[in-house]
């Protein structure tokens, strides 16, 4: 694929709608679009907003150069008036939304896009492709973090998804509480800590397992992590301590009956005097297998396929809907889809989270039409993300990613204990419209 620009990371019908609206003279009507989920995927108890910082960068780069315009013309996607309009395109409206890392529930307006129909509608596919994937990964990763009960997790799924999705997944998992990633581009682009030592191929390269261990220790020091399940785990653990000494940093187990294997390795390490050597496991883990290992002496986890695929829910089910527009007279009117199973609620929304006297979240209350006066019993959820076409800088880049990670930790701490049950169920707090 040639270097893609964000303006063509979209569906054709976004531009054919633009073309028709320009011809009809309705393209410049002021509109409000919202991103929300009708339900939480996979019977999850809550969702985590992720992707906002990436989306702000992509919107900032959303332009149509001569190369894109020529392609649209040559392929009869849009015509002269629309091409002229696109040539000058730059989003000049405003966007508010849930802060990245925030918890969300069915109906939560996690992104509110205000602008003309033309400039807002063509952002639909881009916004959904980013937020649906990143939020699905962050939600799954957050469940894994809870299941790990304070033990660190590393994201290791780059080989199980697309090359661009791998970077997005690493960022989303970090926001959700993962400690590190194996993906170097995520480290360079977003400041996610990176980690990694060796795979089975490194052991197989050498004439003996001892040669491999000695080569790795010589290069990385005794604090490295040695992979001990290429041949015989018991023999490899004994060899690892002999080569690196009792100061060996960690051993990694990537196969077998993990609860039994981990317990045996812990006993063996302690008997060898390597009482501070950690055990990390990396064998097709998800939140359920992580929870099943709570009683085992595991020190850290590496998760691959499950986290980058949303642990069975690879998309968050978010939609992008027009909820209000001005009519020909310039008056605001609410609009909503009424199809069975896909009903939406029209009107500009102002969500707040209500709390009990003890400070625990008790409801998602969405005010339609106008905001409620602030009280000590609720927290407003919308923050400005783009103001008159200019993105709020603190939510972008490495600093924005760390801010999102901090916000997720704070938002999760507000939830009732039932939120952390892994079985399918209803959202942990109800959504009410007022």
XYZ file of C-alpha atoms in Angstrom:
434
model
C 0.000 0.000 0.000
C 1.262 3.486 -0.821
C 1.631 5.950 2.015
C -1.986 6.556 2.976
C -3.280 9.983 3.920
C -5.965 10.166 6.555
C -8.448 11.812 4.159
C -8.794 8.595 2.134
C -9.016 6.293 5.144
C -12.738 6.462 4.604
C -15.740 4.896 2.898
C -16.819 6.119 -0.509
C -20.307 7.023 0.638
C -18.955 9.744 2.905
C -17.861 11.627 -0.194
C -20.897 10.766 -2.319
C -23.093 12.188 0.482
C -20.923 15.302 0.445
C -21.260 15.554 -3.327
C -25.065 15.281 -3.199
C -25.369 17.704 -0.276
C -23.314 20.331 -2.129
C -25.586 19.983 -5.144
C -28.653 20.288 -2.902
C -27.252 23.307 -1.039
C -27.573 21.588 2.349
C -23.884 20.854 2.919
C -23.283 23.944 5.043
C -26.097 23.393 7.559
C -24.767 23.348 11.117
C -24.961 19.858 12.593
C -24.113 17.843 15.679
C -22.874 14.257 15.311
C -22.262 11.858 18.208
C -20.264 8.673 18.649
C -21.833 6.176 21.056
C -22.455 2.467 21.579
C -25.960 1.054 21.784
C -24.651 -1.829 23.890
C -21.338 -3.056 25.284
C -19.701 -5.767 23.169
C -19.239 -9.212 24.662
C -21.485 -8.622 27.650
C -18.805 -6.435 29.238
C -19.663 -4.490 32.387
C -17.992 -1.267 31.180
C -15.970 0.092 28.257
C -12.787 2.165 28.087
C -12.448 5.067 25.641
C -9.195 4.866 23.679
C -7.886 6.240 20.401
C -8.765 9.890 21.001
C -5.182 11.134 20.886
C -4.548 9.243 17.643
C -7.757 10.588 16.156
C -6.834 14.195 16.915
C -3.599 13.762 14.951
C -5.416 12.164 12.025
C -8.026 14.929 11.885
C -5.266 17.522 11.935
C -3.712 15.795 8.888
C -7.057 15.345 7.080
C -6.325 17.102 3.780
C -6.872 16.527 0.066
C -3.773 17.235 -2.002
C -3.634 17.211 -5.794
C -2.801 13.500 -5.713
C -5.983 12.585 -3.818
C -8.138 15.003 -5.808
C -6.862 13.620 -9.107
C -7.654 10.081 -7.959
C -11.178 11.077 -6.882
C -11.744 12.779 -10.248
C -10.311 9.942 -12.320
C -12.471 7.397 -10.488
C -15.684 9.452 -10.690
C -16.135 9.558 -6.920
C -17.110 13.222 -6.782
C -17.412 16.054 -9.267
C -16.129 19.583 -9.828
C -17.915 21.538 -7.087
C -17.146 18.878 -4.498
C -13.543 18.631 -5.669
C -13.137 22.395 -5.291
C -14.620 22.184 -1.783
C -12.332 19.315 -0.799
C -9.277 21.153 -2.077
C -9.770 23.727 0.678
C -10.896 21.263 3.370
C -9.753 21.721 6.917
C -11.959 20.872 9.875
C -12.941 24.196 11.474
C -15.607 22.984 13.871
C -15.401 21.863 17.478
C -15.202 18.428 19.065
C -15.843 17.506 22.673
C -15.876 14.072 24.181
C -15.060 11.750 27.038
C -11.446 12.153 28.059
C -9.329 9.330 26.700
C -9.130 6.589 29.317
C -12.643 7.355 30.586
C -15.132 4.586 31.359
C -18.211 4.538 29.120
C -21.575 2.763 28.995
C -24.411 2.249 26.467
C -25.538 5.608 25.123
C -22.499 7.510 26.384
C -21.763 10.266 23.810
C -18.031 9.669 23.862
C -17.422 12.055 20.940
C -19.516 15.092 19.930
C -18.619 16.663 16.578
C -20.050 20.104 15.792
C -19.653 21.725 12.406
C -21.293 21.936 9.010
C -22.710 18.709 7.624
C -20.000 18.544 4.974
C -16.999 18.983 7.231
C -18.351 16.687 9.961
C -19.816 13.826 7.933
C -16.574 13.005 6.142
C -14.897 12.288 9.494
C -17.308 9.436 10.285
C -15.330 6.448 9.022
C -12.032 7.756 10.343
C -13.446 8.399 13.816
C -15.123 5.006 14.016
C -12.180 3.018 12.680
C -9.914 4.533 15.336
C -12.270 4.562 18.314
C -13.881 1.168 17.650
C -10.593 -0.703 17.530
C -8.666 1.164 20.206
C -11.588 1.110 22.643
C -12.104 -2.629 22.084
C -8.437 -3.302 22.848
C -8.404 -0.987 25.867
C -11.565 -2.555 27.286
C -10.152 -6.080 26.974
C -6.790 -4.946 28.337
C -8.435 -3.258 31.314
C -10.151 -6.527 32.219
C -6.793 -8.296 32.036
C -5.200 -5.682 34.284
C -7.937 -6.236 36.876
C -7.544 -10.015 36.611
C -3.772 -9.689 37.161
C -4.370 -8.132 40.594
C -1.430 -5.751 40.472
C 1.041 -7.978 38.642
C 2.485 -6.287 35.526
C 1.465 -7.216 31.993
C 3.298 -6.724 28.698
C 1.593 -6.418 25.322
C 3.184 -8.824 22.800
C 0.639 -9.085 19.971
C 2.306 -7.319 17.047
C 2.546 -10.546 15.020
C -1.157 -11.238 15.474
C -2.591 -8.132 13.798
C -1.832 -5.602 11.044
C 1.349 -3.574 11.250
C -0.519 -0.302 11.938
C -3.042 -1.919 14.253
C -0.139 -3.331 16.259
C 1.011 0.172 17.187
C -2.527 1.275 18.035
C -3.083 -1.840 20.149
C 0.132 -1.318 22.104
C -0.885 2.268 22.862
C -4.428 1.270 23.880
C -3.178 -1.521 26.143
C -0.766 0.895 27.828
C -3.606 3.342 28.459
C -5.564 0.449 30.006
C -2.781 -0.310 32.478
C -0.308 -2.617 30.711
C 3.257 -1.867 31.771
C 5.072 -2.306 28.457
C 4.941 -3.471 24.839
C 7.215 -5.442 22.545
C 6.436 -3.004 19.694
C 9.226 -0.509 19.066
C 7.143 1.897 16.979
C 4.711 2.258 19.872
C 7.696 3.197 21.988
C 8.961 5.752 19.493
C 5.607 7.297 18.579
C 3.778 7.226 21.894
C 6.359 6.742 24.627
C 5.119 3.280 25.626
C 7.900 1.440 27.539
C 9.316 -1.428 25.467
C 10.610 -4.824 26.544
C 11.841 -8.102 25.067
C 14.752 -10.520 25.272
C 14.715 -13.673 23.130
C 12.561 -16.259 21.415
C 12.954 -20.023 20.962
C 14.870 -19.444 17.724
C 17.751 -17.917 19.689
C 18.119 -21.094 21.745
C 17.783 -23.287 18.665
C 20.461 -21.258 16.881
C 23.141 -22.384 19.326
C 24.739 -25.797 19.631
C 23.510 -26.148 23.210
C 21.020 -24.441 25.474
C 23.922 -23.474 27.724
C 25.638 -21.682 24.824
C 22.438 -19.726 24.192
C 22.009 -18.756 27.836
C 25.645 -17.698 28.145
C 25.396 -15.571 24.994
C 22.275 -13.801 26.262
C 23.689 -13.187 29.749
C 26.923 -11.895 28.240
C 24.970 -9.409 26.126
C 22.215 -8.387 28.544
C 23.569 -9.202 32.002
C 22.331 -11.610 34.678
C 19.190 -9.528 35.211
C 17.839 -10.709 31.851
C 14.886 -13.073 31.335
C 15.798 -16.550 30.082
C 13.268 -18.613 28.127
C 13.254 -22.061 29.746
C 10.769 -24.214 27.839
C 12.564 -24.885 24.545
C 13.545 -28.414 25.633
C 13.116 -29.499 29.261
C 11.920 -26.887 31.757
C 13.440 -28.458 34.865
C 16.864 -28.876 33.258
C 16.692 -25.371 31.766
C 15.891 -23.714 35.108
C 18.844 -25.469 36.735
C 21.070 -24.423 33.833
C 19.793 -20.826 33.890
C 20.752 -20.373 37.541
C 24.158 -21.981 36.982
C 24.855 -19.611 34.064
C 23.421 -16.357 35.439
C 23.760 -17.032 39.163
C 21.134 -16.576 41.825
C 20.738 -12.975 40.686
C 19.018 -14.137 37.489
C 16.292 -11.593 36.698
C 13.522 -13.877 35.467
C 12.583 -17.032 33.630
C 9.856 -17.156 31.011
C 7.485 -20.083 30.459
C 5.596 -20.190 27.163
C 3.903 -23.601 27.237
C 2.525 -26.395 29.363
C 0.061 -26.664 32.243
C 0.842 -23.242 33.639
C -0.472 -23.486 37.230
C 1.380 -26.728 37.855
C 4.459 -25.691 35.865
C 4.791 -22.309 37.569
C 4.495 -23.817 41.052
C 7.185 -26.387 40.264
C 9.534 -23.754 38.826
C 9.057 -21.530 41.878
C 9.975 -24.385 44.198
C 12.999 -25.195 42.066
C 14.240 -21.583 41.930
C 13.887 -21.185 45.688
C 15.759 -24.453 46.298
C 18.577 -23.192 44.059
C 18.795 -19.963 46.049
C 17.295 -17.805 43.272
C 14.547 -16.564 45.571
C 14.261 -13.185 43.845
C 14.184 -14.554 40.297
C 10.790 -13.728 38.811
C 8.549 -15.961 36.716
C 6.773 -14.578 33.664
C 4.272 -16.542 31.570
C 3.261 -15.930 27.952
C 1.178 -18.850 26.709
C -1.995 -17.690 24.847
C -3.252 -15.749 27.829
C -6.517 -13.844 28.185
C -8.332 -12.364 31.168
C -9.780 -15.746 32.130
C -6.466 -17.638 32.150
C -4.844 -14.717 33.966
C -7.556 -14.883 36.629
C -7.056 -18.655 36.895
C -3.377 -18.006 37.714
C -4.077 -15.668 40.641
C -3.101 -18.316 43.172
C 0.037 -19.327 41.247
C 3.406 -17.675 41.978
C 3.442 -15.761 38.677
C 5.205 -12.410 38.764
C 4.233 -11.007 35.346
C 2.344 -11.846 32.168
C 2.867 -11.384 28.435
C -0.313 -11.217 26.347
C -0.480 -11.373 22.564
C -3.393 -12.480 20.403
C -6.121 -11.919 22.951
C -5.353 -8.291 23.656
C -4.904 -7.162 20.031
C -8.189 -8.847 19.055
C -10.189 -7.399 21.929
C -10.386 -10.825 23.579
C -13.271 -11.921 21.381
C -14.743 -8.451 20.793
C -12.519 -6.846 18.125
C -14.753 -3.782 17.723
C -16.497 -1.728 20.361
C -19.762 -1.406 18.421
C -19.578 2.390 18.270
C -21.703 4.322 15.772
C -21.541 7.907 14.450
C -24.965 9.517 14.186
C -26.426 12.889 13.330
C -28.464 13.982 16.381
C -29.219 17.658 15.717
C -29.126 20.106 12.809
C -30.306 23.530 11.830
C -33.236 23.735 9.442
C -33.611 26.094 6.484
C -34.743 28.851 8.857
C -31.664 28.441 11.050
C -33.467 26.839 13.994
C -32.017 23.786 15.791
C -34.037 20.581 15.515
C -33.355 17.153 16.988
C -33.081 14.206 14.593
C -32.875 10.473 15.287
C -32.982 7.109 13.560
C -36.019 4.998 14.443
C -35.241 1.653 12.776
C -36.014 -1.399 14.961
C -33.006 -2.467 17.067
C -31.153 0.675 15.980
C -33.125 3.451 17.625
C -31.124 6.510 18.623
C -32.063 9.520 20.733
C -31.916 12.906 19.077
C -30.660 16.160 20.543
C -27.380 17.503 21.899
C -26.311 15.479 24.964
C -24.610 16.537 28.198
C -23.565 13.439 30.177
C -22.642 13.304 33.850
C -21.699 10.437 36.143
C -23.595 10.241 39.411
C -22.005 8.953 42.616
C -23.103 7.561 45.936
C -22.191 9.334 49.162
C -19.214 6.954 49.374
C -17.888 8.158 45.995
C -18.843 5.080 43.940
C -20.326 5.557 40.468
C -24.056 4.815 40.508
C -25.458 5.998 37.162
C -24.650 7.516 33.780
C -27.109 10.385 33.392
C -27.400 11.940 29.942
C -29.131 15.311 29.825
C -30.678 16.090 26.442
C -30.820 19.655 25.184
C -29.042 21.506 27.954
C -26.556 20.771 30.738
C -27.564 20.375 34.365
C -26.206 22.745 36.988
C -23.130 21.242 38.638
C -23.535 19.483 41.982
C -21.211 17.581 44.278
C -23.029 14.343 43.423
C -21.959 14.153 39.780
C -19.004 14.635 37.462
C -19.444 16.176 33.984
C -17.924 13.882 31.375
C -17.348 16.007 28.269
C -14.068 17.846 27.773
C -13.081 20.062 24.811
C -10.886 18.194 22.329
C -10.953 20.492 19.287
C -11.897 24.170 19.515
C -12.585 26.052 16.257
C -10.532 23.518 14.337
C -7.560 23.484 16.725
C -6.868 20.334 18.750
C -6.281 20.674 22.496
C -2.598 19.892 22.715
C -2.510 18.181 26.106
C -4.414 15.182 24.743
C -1.906 14.497 21.943
C 1.404 12.684 21.667
C 3.318 10.954 24.413
C 2.064 13.326 27.115
C -1.549 12.752 26.053
C -1.042 8.990 26.148
C 0.263 9.106 29.712
C -2.561 11.445 30.722
C -5.067 8.924 29.324
C -3.398 6.126 31.301
C -3.674 8.157 34.498
C -7.302 9.028 33.797
C -8.257 5.391 33.207
C -6.830 4.413 36.586
C -8.845 7.154 38.287
C -12.068 6.340 36.415
C -11.772 2.603 37.124
C -11.311 3.334 40.829
C -14.787 4.914 40.891
C -16.602 1.764 39.730
C -18.491 -0.672 41.969
C -16.776 -3.973 42.696
C -19.184 -5.833 40.401
C -17.553 -4.099 37.418
C -14.627 -6.497 37.641
C -16.573 -9.717 37.245
C -15.386 -11.413 34.069
C -18.598 -13.236 33.155
C -21.076 -11.764 30.712
C -23.593 -9.427 32.297
C -25.309 -6.075 32.234
C -23.442 -2.770 32.456
C -22.361 -2.186 36.029
C -24.298 1.093 36.262
C -27.455 2.100 34.367
C -27.775 4.813 31.737
C -30.601 7.303 32.293
C -31.791 10.116 30.030
C -33.009 13.356 31.575
